Tab-separated table of C-alpha atoms and ligand atoms in Angstrom:
chain	number	residue	atom	x	y	z
W	102	MET	CA	41.752	34.577	0.716
W	103	ALA	CA	42.083	31.061	-0.388
W	104	LEU	CA	39.872	28.684	-2.417
W	105	ILE	CA	38.586	26.196	-0.184
W	106	VAL	CA	36.867	22.920	-1.075
W	107	GLN	CA	34.396	21.338	1.418
W	108	LYS	CA	33.030	18.106	1.305
W	109	TYR	CA	30.177	16.652	3.826
W	110	GLY	CA	29.182	13.076	3.952
W	111	GLY	CA	25.862	11.463	4.108
W	112	THR	CA	25.753	11.615	7.980
W	113	SER	CA	26.854	15.259	8.431
W	114	VAL	CA	23.824	16.103	5.898
W	115	GLY	CA	21.675	13.253	7.314
W	116	ASP	CA	18.797	15.539	8.524
W	117	VAL	CA	17.173	19.383	7.802
W	118	GLU	CA	19.154	20.339	11.253
W	119	ARG	CA	22.707	19.019	10.396
W	120	ILE	CA	22.095	20.598	6.645
W	121	GLU	CA	21.380	23.786	8.761
W	122	ASN	CA	24.984	23.160	10.521
W	123	VAL	CA	26.506	22.599	7.466
W	124	ALA	CA	25.429	25.764	6.008
W	125	LYS	CA	26.618	27.473	9.357
W	126	LYS	CA	30.243	25.756	8.755
W	127	VAL	CA	30.541	27.299	5.329
W	128	ILE	CA	29.333	30.564	6.357
W	129	THR	CA	32.353	30.774	8.977
W	130	ALA	CA	34.582	29.976	5.902
W	131	ARG	CA	32.825	32.186	4.186
W	132	ASP	CA	33.343	35.210	6.786
W	133	ALA	CA	36.807	34.171	6.903
W	134	GLY	CA	37.403	35.667	3.297
W	135	ASP	CA	37.301	32.285	1.579
W	136	ASP	CA	35.706	31.332	-1.503
W	137	VAL	CA	34.063	28.057	-1.285
W	138	ILE	CA	32.988	25.052	-3.226
W	139	VAL	CA	31.101	22.387	-1.127
W	140	VAL	CA	30.375	19.103	-2.443
W	141	VAL	CA	27.573	17.270	-0.529
W	142	SER	CA	26.975	13.437	-0.332
W	143	ALA	CA	23.012	11.976	-0.436
W	144	MET	CA	21.059	12.006	3.049
W	145	SER	CA	22.682	8.970	4.848
W	146	GLY	CA	20.810	5.972	3.971
W	147	GLU	CA	19.320	7.466	1.174
W	148	THR	CA	21.563	5.799	-1.753
W	149	ASN	CA	21.299	2.507	0.302
W	150	ARG	CA	17.436	2.999	-0.077
W	151	LEU	CA	17.345	3.901	-3.798
W	152	ILE	CA	19.466	0.477	-4.736
W	153	GLY	CA	16.981	-1.458	-2.416
W	154	LEU	CA	13.881	0.066	-4.485
W	155	ALA	CA	16.005	-1.269	-7.632
W	156	ALA	CA	16.679	-4.830	-6.096
W	157	GLN	CA	12.945	-4.654	-5.860
W	158	ILE	CA	12.333	-4.183	-9.573
W	159	SER	CA	15.138	-6.435	-11.426
W	160	GLU	CA	18.018	-8.750	-9.935
W	161	HIS	CA	20.054	-7.088	-12.914
W	162	PRO	CA	19.202	-3.804	-13.185
W	163	ASP	CA	20.581	-1.643	-16.157
W	164	PRO	CA	23.358	-0.006	-15.308
W	165	ARG	CA	22.647	3.403	-17.112
W	166	GLU	CA	19.294	3.404	-15.223
W	167	MET	CA	20.927	2.655	-11.749
W	168	ASP	CA	22.969	6.057	-12.180
W	169	VAL	CA	19.883	8.084	-13.229
W	170	LEU	CA	18.491	6.599	-10.032
W	171	VAL	CA	20.927	6.999	-7.298
W	172	SER	CA	22.224	10.052	-8.684
W	173	THR	CA	18.835	11.187	-7.380
W	174	GLY	CA	19.820	11.376	-3.667
W	175	GLU	CA	22.502	14.057	-4.146
W	176	GLN	CA	20.554	16.405	-6.166
W	177	VAL	CA	18.157	16.849	-2.789
W	178	THR	CA	20.955	17.799	-0.577
W	179	ILE	CA	22.530	20.175	-3.211
W	180	ALA	CA	19.426	22.194	-3.059
W	181	LEU	CA	18.196	22.306	0.405
W	182	LEU	CA	21.880	23.483	1.482
W	183	SER	CA	21.964	26.073	-1.341
W	184	MET	CA	18.083	27.195	0.350
W	185	ALA	CA	20.014	27.020	4.031
W	186	LEU	CA	22.750	29.746	2.574
W	187	ASN	CA	20.351	31.890	0.648
W	188	LYS	CA	18.486	32.402	3.511
W	189	ARG	CA	21.145	33.237	5.711
W	190	GLY	CA	21.788	36.028	2.888
W	191	TYR	CA	24.607	33.940	1.508
W	192	PRO	CA	24.339	33.906	-2.044
W	193	ALA	CA	24.879	29.997	-3.352
W	194	ARG	CA	23.768	27.994	-6.668
W	195	SER	CA	23.538	24.245	-6.753
W	196	TYR	CA	24.717	22.125	-9.697
W	197	THR	CA	24.485	18.513	-10.768
W	198	GLY	CA	27.184	16.764	-12.103
W	199	THR	CA	26.098	17.241	-15.794
W	200	GLN	CA	25.428	20.868	-14.990
W	201	VAL	CA	28.898	22.063	-13.974
W	202	HIS	CA	30.383	19.181	-16.950
W	203	ILE	CA	32.226	16.785	-14.836
W	204	ARG	CA	32.907	14.608	-17.786
W	205	THR	CA	33.190	11.088	-17.236
W	206	ASP	CA	33.688	8.064	-19.048
W	207	SER	CA	31.061	5.612	-19.873
W	208	ALA	CA	31.440	3.131	-17.228
W	209	PHE	CA	28.177	3.082	-15.488
W	210	THR	CA	28.116	2.859	-11.418
W	211	LYS	CA	32.174	2.992	-11.411
W	212	ALA	CA	32.926	5.840	-14.189
W	213	ARG	CA	35.875	7.581	-13.870
W	214	ILE	CA	36.484	11.585	-14.160
W	215	MET	CA	38.038	12.553	-17.196
W	216	ASP	CA	37.776	16.515	-16.789
W	217	ILE	CA	35.891	19.435	-15.280
W	218	ASP	CA	34.994	22.430	-17.152
W	219	GLU	CA	35.904	25.149	-14.309
W	220	ALA	CA	34.472	27.733	-16.057
W	221	LYS	CA	31.044	27.906	-14.447
W	222	VAL	CA	31.970	27.369	-11.033
W	223	ARG	CA	34.922	29.903	-11.466
W	224	ALA	CA	31.797	32.800	-12.725
W	225	ASP	CA	29.782	32.097	-9.429
W	226	LEU	CA	32.614	32.322	-7.046
W	227	ASP	CA	33.980	35.677	-8.973
W	228	ALA	CA	30.016	36.699	-8.617
W	229	GLY	CA	30.652	35.991	-4.575
W	230	ARG	CA	28.483	32.678	-4.463
W	231	VAL	CA	29.155	29.551	-2.732
W	232	VAL	CA	29.310	26.867	-5.363
W	233	VAL	CA	27.194	23.751	-4.313
W	234	VAL	CA	28.113	20.687	-6.469
W	235	ALA	CA	26.477	17.436	-6.278
W	236	GLY	CA	28.797	14.670	-5.519
W	237	PHE	CA	29.089	11.001	-6.658
W	238	GLN	CA	27.968	11.928	-10.041
W	239	GLY	CA	29.119	13.015	-13.493
W	240	VAL	CA	28.228	12.806	-17.373
W	241	ASP	CA	29.834	11.113	-20.147
W	242	GLU	CA	30.223	12.486	-23.612
W	243	VAL	CA	26.943	11.812	-25.132
W	244	GLY	CA	24.920	12.861	-21.953
W	245	ASN	CA	24.316	10.023	-19.991
W	246	ILE	CA	24.275	10.208	-16.190
W	247	THR	CA	26.798	8.552	-14.629
W	248	THR	CA	28.135	7.666	-10.793
W	249	LEU	CA	31.656	7.503	-9.594
W	250	GLY	CA	31.384	4.114	-7.382
W	251	ARG	CA	30.493	3.855	-3.359
W	252	GLY	CA	31.782	6.991	-1.778
W	253	GLY	CA	32.220	8.989	-4.898
W	254	SER	CA	31.815	12.195	-3.511
W	255	ASP	CA	35.000	12.485	-1.955
W	256	THR	CA	36.463	11.998	-5.703
W	257	THR	CA	34.161	14.617	-6.863
W	258	ALA	CA	35.612	17.241	-3.878
W	259	VAL	CA	39.183	16.285	-5.325
W	260	ALA	CA	38.630	16.254	-8.703
W	261	LEU	CA	37.036	19.885	-8.429
W	262	ALA	CA	39.892	21.124	-5.838
W	263	ALA	CA	42.586	19.809	-8.621
W	264	ALA	CA	40.569	21.277	-11.432
W	265	LEU	CA	40.526	24.845	-9.518
W	266	LYS	CA	43.926	24.857	-8.115
W	267	ALA	CA	42.168	25.355	-4.658
W	268	ASP	CA	44.265	26.041	-1.613
W	269	GLU	CA	42.763	22.835	0.543
W	270	CYS	CA	40.377	20.107	-0.269
W	271	GLN	CA	38.941	19.329	3.366
W	272	ILE	CA	36.521	16.147	3.828
W	273	TYR	CA	33.946	16.291	6.385
W	274	THR	CA	32.605	13.399	7.974
W	275	ASP	CA	31.557	11.347	11.513
W	276	VAL	CA	35.073	10.867	12.233
W	277	ASP	CA	37.481	13.637	13.499
W	278	GLY	CA	40.399	12.583	11.294
W	279	VAL	CA	42.376	9.496	9.797
W	280	TYR	CA	42.686	7.166	13.033
W	281	THR	CA	45.207	4.153	13.422
W	282	THR	CA	42.254	2.209	12.539
W	283	ASP	CA	38.715	1.861	12.415
W	284	PRO	CA	38.073	3.510	15.920
W	285	ARG	CA	34.253	1.360	15.582
W	286	VAL	CA	36.147	-1.393	16.079
W	287	VAL	CA	38.963	-0.138	18.246
W	288	PRO	CA	37.969	2.759	20.486
W	289	SER	CA	41.459	3.213	22.048
W	290	ALA	CA	42.392	4.261	18.192
W	291	ARG	CA	44.443	7.510	17.878
W	292	ARG	CA	44.158	10.456	15.446
W	293	LEU	CA	46.947	10.851	12.948
W	294	GLU	CA	48.248	14.334	12.642
W	295	ARG	CA	49.196	13.502	9.509
W	296	ILE	CA	49.927	10.446	6.710
W	297	THR	CA	51.288	10.376	3.728
W	298	PHE	CA	49.188	9.850	0.228
W	299	GLU	CA	51.148	6.634	0.116
W	300	GLU	CA	50.175	5.337	3.233
W	301	MET	CA	46.377	6.333	3.058
W	302	LEU	CA	46.206	4.905	-0.820
W	303	GLU	CA	47.030	1.878	0.929
W	304	MET	CA	45.062	1.861	3.964
W	305	ALA	CA	42.002	2.782	1.345
W	306	SER	CA	43.076	-0.100	-1.303
W	307	LEU	CA	43.557	-2.356	1.899
W	308	GLY	CA	39.633	-1.298	3.025
W	309	SER	CA	39.776	1.438	5.288
W	310	LYS	CA	36.823	2.967	3.984
W	311	VAL	CA	37.285	6.750	5.221
W	312	LEU	CA	38.434	8.108	1.846
W	313	GLN	CA	37.242	6.628	-1.612
W	314	ILE	CA	40.610	4.968	-3.314
W	315	ARG	CA	40.160	7.381	-6.201
W	316	SER	CA	40.334	10.427	-4.309
W	317	VAL	CA	43.607	9.660	-2.822
W	318	GLU	CA	45.044	8.786	-6.198
W	319	PHE	CA	43.927	11.886	-7.390
W	320	ALA	CA	44.848	14.285	-4.550
W	321	GLY	CA	48.414	12.380	-4.838
W	322	LYS	CA	48.477	12.786	-8.565
W	323	TYR	CA	47.651	16.339	-8.580
W	324	ASN	CA	49.210	17.711	-5.130
W	325	VAL	CA	45.753	18.425	-3.709
W	326	PRO	CA	45.918	18.956	0.284
W	327	LEU	CA	43.778	16.897	1.724
W	328	ARG	CA	42.130	16.978	4.709
W	329	VAL	CA	39.925	14.930	6.704
W	330	LEU	CA	37.699	16.193	9.800
W	331	SER	CA	34.646	16.249	12.051
W	332	SER	CA	31.301	18.087	10.942
W	333	PHE	CA	30.250	17.952	14.532
W	334	LYS	CA	33.450	18.656	16.489
W	335	ASP	CA	36.118	21.500	15.949
W	336	GLY	CA	39.548	20.465	15.964
W	337	PRO	CA	42.543	20.318	12.763
W	338	GLY	CA	41.895	16.774	11.796
W	339	THR	CA	44.109	15.016	9.405
W	340	LEU	CA	46.353	16.081	6.659
W	341	ILE	CA	47.503	13.887	4.106
W	342	SER	CA	50.178	14.817	1.970
W	343	TYR	CA	54.002	14.123	0.958
W	344	GLU	CA	56.112	12.376	3.016
W	345	GLU	CA	58.566	15.349	4.589
W	346	GLN	CA	62.116	14.209	4.837
W	347	THR	CA	62.308	15.798	8.390
W	348	MET	CA	59.293	14.022	9.458
W	349	GLU	CA	59.971	11.444	12.313
W	350	GLN	CA	58.189	8.580	10.725
W	351	PRO	CA	56.827	5.695	12.823
W	352	VAL	CA	57.354	2.096	11.712
W	353	ILE	CA	53.515	1.301	11.531
W	354	SER	CA	50.696	4.339	10.631
W	355	GLY	CA	47.852	2.482	10.414
W	356	ILE	CA	45.923	-0.942	10.267
W	357	ALA	CA	43.063	-1.690	7.440
W	358	PHE	CA	40.871	-4.543	7.354
W	359	ASN	CA	38.776	-5.993	4.693
W	360	ARG	CA	35.543	-7.843	5.223
W	361	ASP	CA	34.668	-8.383	1.683
W	362	GLU	CA	37.331	-11.401	1.120
W	363	ALA	CA	37.254	-14.788	-0.427
W	364	LYS	CA	39.096	-17.330	-0.765
W	365	LEU	CA	39.317	-20.224	-3.417
W	366	THR	CA	41.750	-23.576	-3.794
W	367	ILE	CA	42.143	-25.778	-6.710
W	368	GLN	CA	43.961	-28.907	-5.118
W	369	GLY	CA	45.816	-31.681	-6.847
W	370	VAL	CA	46.737	-29.638	-10.079
W	371	PRO	CA	49.619	-31.579	-12.264
W	372	ASP	CA	52.333	-29.304	-11.195
W	373	GLN	CA	53.984	-28.109	-14.623
W	374	PRO	CA	54.601	-25.057	-16.472
W	375	GLY	CA	51.624	-22.638	-17.546
W	376	VAL	CA	49.728	-23.897	-14.201
W	377	ALA	CA	49.138	-20.650	-12.587
W	378	PHE	CA	48.464	-19.150	-16.054
W	379	ASN	CA	45.765	-22.129	-16.829
W	380	ILE	CA	43.942	-21.299	-13.569
W	381	LEU	CA	43.993	-17.300	-13.807
W	382	GLY	CA	43.561	-16.750	-17.149
W	383	PRO	CA	40.138	-18.030	-17.197
W	384	VAL	CA	39.662	-15.920	-14.098
W	385	SER	CA	40.899	-12.922	-15.167
W	386	ALA	CA	39.315	-12.771	-18.606
W	387	ALA	CA	36.129	-12.636	-16.634
W	388	ASN	CA	37.043	-9.511	-15.301
W	389	ILE	CA	37.772	-10.702	-11.996
W	390	GLU	CA	40.273	-9.158	-9.750
W	391	VAL	CA	42.760	-11.673	-8.138
W	392	ASP	CA	44.555	-10.330	-4.646
W	393	MET	CA	46.707	-12.402	-3.122
W	394	ILE	CA	47.707	-15.933	-4.839
W	395	ILE	CA	49.550	-18.726	-3.069
W	396	GLN	CA	51.106	-21.730	-4.744
W	397	ASN	CA	52.215	-24.781	-3.152
W	398	VAL	CA	55.261	-26.669	-3.613
W	399	GLY	CA	54.044	-30.138	-4.803
W	400	ALA	CA	55.486	-33.768	-3.401
W	401	ASP	CA	53.628	-35.864	-5.603
W	402	GLY	CA	53.975	-34.181	-9.043
W	403	THR	CA	50.596	-32.095	-7.978
W	404	THR	CA	50.367	-28.906	-6.390
W	405	ASP	CA	47.671	-26.884	-4.550
W	406	PHE	CA	46.651	-23.347	-5.781
W	407	THR	CA	44.976	-20.504	-3.515
W	408	PHE	CA	43.954	-17.261	-4.016
W	409	THR	CA	41.314	-14.829	-3.360
W	410	VAL	CA	38.936	-12.594	-4.766
W	411	HIS	CA	36.323	-10.189	-3.716
W	412	ARG	CA	33.193	-11.911	-2.220
W	413	ASN	CA	30.943	-10.305	-4.996
W	414	ASP	CA	32.865	-12.201	-7.304
W	415	TYR	CA	33.029	-15.758	-5.173
W	416	PRO	CA	30.213	-17.448	-7.126
W	417	LYS	CA	31.209	-16.619	-10.895
W	418	ALA	CA	34.750	-17.564	-9.974
W	419	LEU	CA	34.069	-20.715	-8.156
W	420	LYS	CA	32.139	-21.767	-11.234
W	421	ILE	CA	34.991	-21.202	-13.809
W	422	LEU	CA	37.407	-23.085	-11.415
W	423	GLU	CA	35.307	-25.922	-11.669
W	424	GLN	CA	35.472	-25.969	-15.569
W	425	VAL	CA	39.276	-25.209	-15.295
W	426	SER	CA	39.608	-28.192	-12.550
W	427	ARG	CA	37.772	-30.575	-14.950
W	428	GLU	CA	40.026	-29.525	-17.789
W	429	LEU	CA	43.657	-29.569	-15.680
W	430	GLY	CA	42.244	-33.047	-14.042
W	431	ALA	CA	42.865	-31.526	-10.542
W	432	ARG	CA	41.571	-33.825	-7.472
W	433	GLU	CA	38.944	-30.912	-6.055
W	434	VAL	CA	38.064	-27.398	-5.828
W	435	ASN	CA	36.740	-25.909	-2.583
W	436	GLY	CA	36.361	-22.101	-1.240
W	437	ASP	CA	35.832	-20.022	1.986
W	438	THR	CA	33.630	-16.499	2.408
W	439	SER	CA	34.226	-16.458	5.671
W	440	ILE	CA	37.479	-14.689	5.665
W	441	VAL	CA	38.943	-11.613	6.421
W	442	LYS	CA	42.491	-9.493	5.236
W	443	ILE	CA	44.147	-7.570	7.968
W	444	SER	CA	47.116	-5.173	6.911
W	445	LEU	CA	49.630	-3.501	8.670
W	446	VAL	CA	50.530	0.155	6.630
W	447	GLY	CA	53.843	2.371	7.354
W	448	VAL	CA	56.416	4.196	5.472
W	449	GLY	CA	58.618	3.103	8.209
W	450	MET	CA	58.469	-0.512	7.415
W	451	ARG	CA	60.807	0.156	5.106
W	452	SER	CA	63.844	0.829	7.009
W	453	HIS	CA	62.835	-1.702	10.011
W	454	ALA	CA	63.061	-5.303	9.809
W	455	GLY	CA	61.233	-7.463	12.100
W	456	VAL	CA	57.920	-6.176	11.129
W	457	ALA	CA	56.183	-9.300	10.001
W	458	SER	CA	57.688	-11.637	12.778
W	459	LYS	CA	56.277	-9.272	15.380
W	460	MET	CA	52.767	-9.282	13.552
W	461	PHE	CA	52.942	-12.915	13.581
W	462	GLU	CA	53.802	-13.381	17.389
W	463	ALA	CA	50.999	-11.010	18.326
W	464	LEU	CA	48.478	-13.338	16.330
W	465	SER	CA	49.446	-16.521	17.784
W	466	LYS	CA	49.571	-15.468	21.172
W	467	GLU	CA	45.776	-14.789	20.678
W	468	GLY	CA	45.445	-18.229	18.949
W	469	ILE	CA	44.711	-16.802	15.649
W	470	ASN	CA	45.655	-19.160	12.867
W	471	ILE	CA	47.115	-17.228	9.349
W	472	ARG	CA	45.834	-18.928	6.286
W	473	MET	CA	47.709	-16.491	3.898
W	474	ILE	CA	50.354	-13.616	3.958
W	475	SER	CA	51.615	-11.259	1.161
W	476	THR	CA	54.228	-8.020	1.809
W	477	SER	CA	54.822	-4.793	-0.385
W	478	GLU	CA	57.397	-2.652	0.718
W	479	ILE	CA	55.175	-0.389	3.209
W	480	LYS	CA	51.973	-3.309	3.932
W	481	ILE	CA	52.096	-6.439	5.250
W	482	SER	CA	48.667	-8.290	4.863
W	483	VAL	CA	47.100	-11.408	6.465
W	484	VAL	CA	44.425	-13.759	5.489
W	485	VAL	CA	42.146	-14.965	8.983
W	486	ASP	CA	39.156	-16.463	9.732
W	487	GLU	CA	36.395	-13.826	10.253
W	488	LYS	CA	35.616	-14.363	13.483
W	489	TYR	CA	39.057	-13.255	14.369
W	490	LEU	CA	38.831	-9.823	12.883
W	491	GLU	CA	38.425	-7.912	15.956
W	492	LEU	CA	40.573	-9.675	18.295
W	493	GLY	CA	43.146	-9.718	15.811
W	494	VAL	CA	42.914	-5.816	14.520
W	495	ARG	CA	43.199	-5.143	18.617
W	496	ALA	CA	45.787	-7.524	19.218
W	497	LEU	CA	48.068	-5.489	16.581
W	498	HIS	CA	47.142	-1.937	17.449
W	499	SER	CA	48.247	-2.709	20.959
W	500	ALA	CA	51.171	-4.908	19.952
W	501	PHE	CA	52.482	-2.149	17.551
W	502	ASP	CA	51.701	0.799	20.484
W	503	LEU	CA	49.041	2.328	18.276
W	504	GLU	CA	46.814	3.526	21.479
W	505	GLN	CA	46.071	6.491	22.485
W	506	LYS	CA	48.756	8.090	25.228
W	507	ALA	CA	47.184	8.905	28.490
W	508	THR	CA	48.324	12.984	27.702
W	509	GLU	CA	46.068	12.780	25.042
A	562	ADP	P1	30.993	9.994	4.756
A	562	ADP	O1	29.748	9.081	4.680
A	562	ADP	O2	31.110	11.347	5.327
A	562	ADP	O3	31.517	9.678	3.653
A	562	ADP	P2	32.139	7.643	5.954
A	562	ADP	O4	31.236	6.151	6.354
A	562	ADP	O5	32.491	6.709	4.303
A	562	ADP	O6	31.865	8.666	5.740
A	562	ADP	O7	33.289	7.525	6.384
A	562	ADP	C1	33.615	7.676	7.988
A	562	ADP	C2	34.044	6.364	8.279
A	562	ADP	O8	35.175	5.590	7.835
A	562	ADP	C3	34.118	6.461	9.903
A	562	ADP	O9	32.656	6.491	10.521
A	562	ADP	C4	34.953	4.705	10.179
A	562	ADP	O10	34.100	3.823	10.683
A	562	ADP	C5	35.437	4.661	9.211
A	562	ADP	N1	36.656	4.323	9.045
A	562	ADP	C6	37.312	3.164	8.707
A	562	ADP	N2	38.808	3.159	9.183
A	562	ADP	C7	39.041	4.648	9.320
A	562	ADP	C8	40.170	5.007	9.846
A	562	ADP	N3	41.486	4.499	9.609
A	562	ADP	N4	40.321	6.040	10.292
A	562	ADP	C9	38.645	6.705	10.359
A	562	ADP	N5	37.862	6.494	10.435
A	562	ADP	C10	37.926	5.156	9.720
A	563	LIG	N1	26.208	8.851	-2.065
A	563	LIG	C1	26.882	7.923	-2.255
A	563	LIG	C2	27.197	6.535	-1.492
A	563	LIG	O1	26.842	6.551	-0.670
A	563	LIG	C3	28.101	8.873	-2.566
A	563	LIG	C4	29.069	9.347	-1.357
A	563	LIG	O2	28.362	9.344	-0.265
A	563	LIG	O3	30.174	9.639	-1.528
A	563	LIG	O4	28.186	5.750	-1.686
A	564	MG	MG1	32.297	8.250	2.320
């Protein structure tokens, strides 16, 4: 008998019929003799609807109230799923994050899970019940409702699996696994049998929104076997696990992309010690995360400095940079919000040379201009104009031979 945590995302619980379908899948696991904890998201579109309501009231709603609001979506689905299970003679109990003590810090709208008191869940499992837990939410030390950031139900599921030492954490969604890239952009993308935690973490961090970044971090840290599967069709899905020495590694496992990027440039800054600090110090003091950075070699005693930030932070970053520019006596500041980042990810890169040049060749063949480049041990990222996103991803997907084979 195993203990399984199953998580169903918004599309999988999108209407009553789909909730009944989830109940049937839970029952299949129960009938096989497994104990099951189910984590559910809000019905698809519901979280966005709630955020939209808040936006009609206030441009900057109080984050505490935001969490009270958006956490309600998941409370609906836990109750409906428990009813569907009870109706079929499988005892189930639903719990909000507060009720099962998913304790978080107080960073409203992006809280982090600190610990979970597993006693209550364990008691229900021992009594033969299915435990249905609301994803995405927790409670802080003084009893405030918190939420874990968009896509946070993945993290709830992994955290429960870690706390209760589950045998597997299964993430059921609208695709049947992790693909070489987003199948919505490249229909010929291929499902991966397995991917390492390290690669999945890079993919998620670089924009693949199939799993919340923190859920992958958590699963890696606590060594929770994690599987992504479809709630609509049977199949093995994709197993995310530690790298095995015997596993033959493809050079590239996947391509991630991120549309939420913006680029800022300050031109004609006096080229002297402290430039980078003078520019990025105030940006970081404003809690804006900087991603890629380029400083050009100056010719006339001045230099140009370019960096990228999340598109939401762009207006704030631009204001700061204009101020910095005046202080440093720079020539001008400009920015671009119509850029995207495309990244190749693969642990096989460690032992293969030539990946970057092959990447640049494939992009140049399509006439795509690369605006910025950054590399690390298992990834290469480029910034290109937004209009080239689809073309660029498809060109790379085929250049690195990631398509489905005819036999698949
Ligand atoms: P859920 O609501 O179940 O949490 P999400 O929308 O968060 O589902 O995640 C599933 C989606 O992630 C898919 O529909 C797919 O478009 C997208 N996605 C992005 N990159 C990938 C990838 N590499 N493999 C599979 N799906 C991906
Ligand atoms: N309902 C939340 C969201 O839409 C959490 C989740 O689905 O994981 O982001
Ligand atoms: Mg999700």
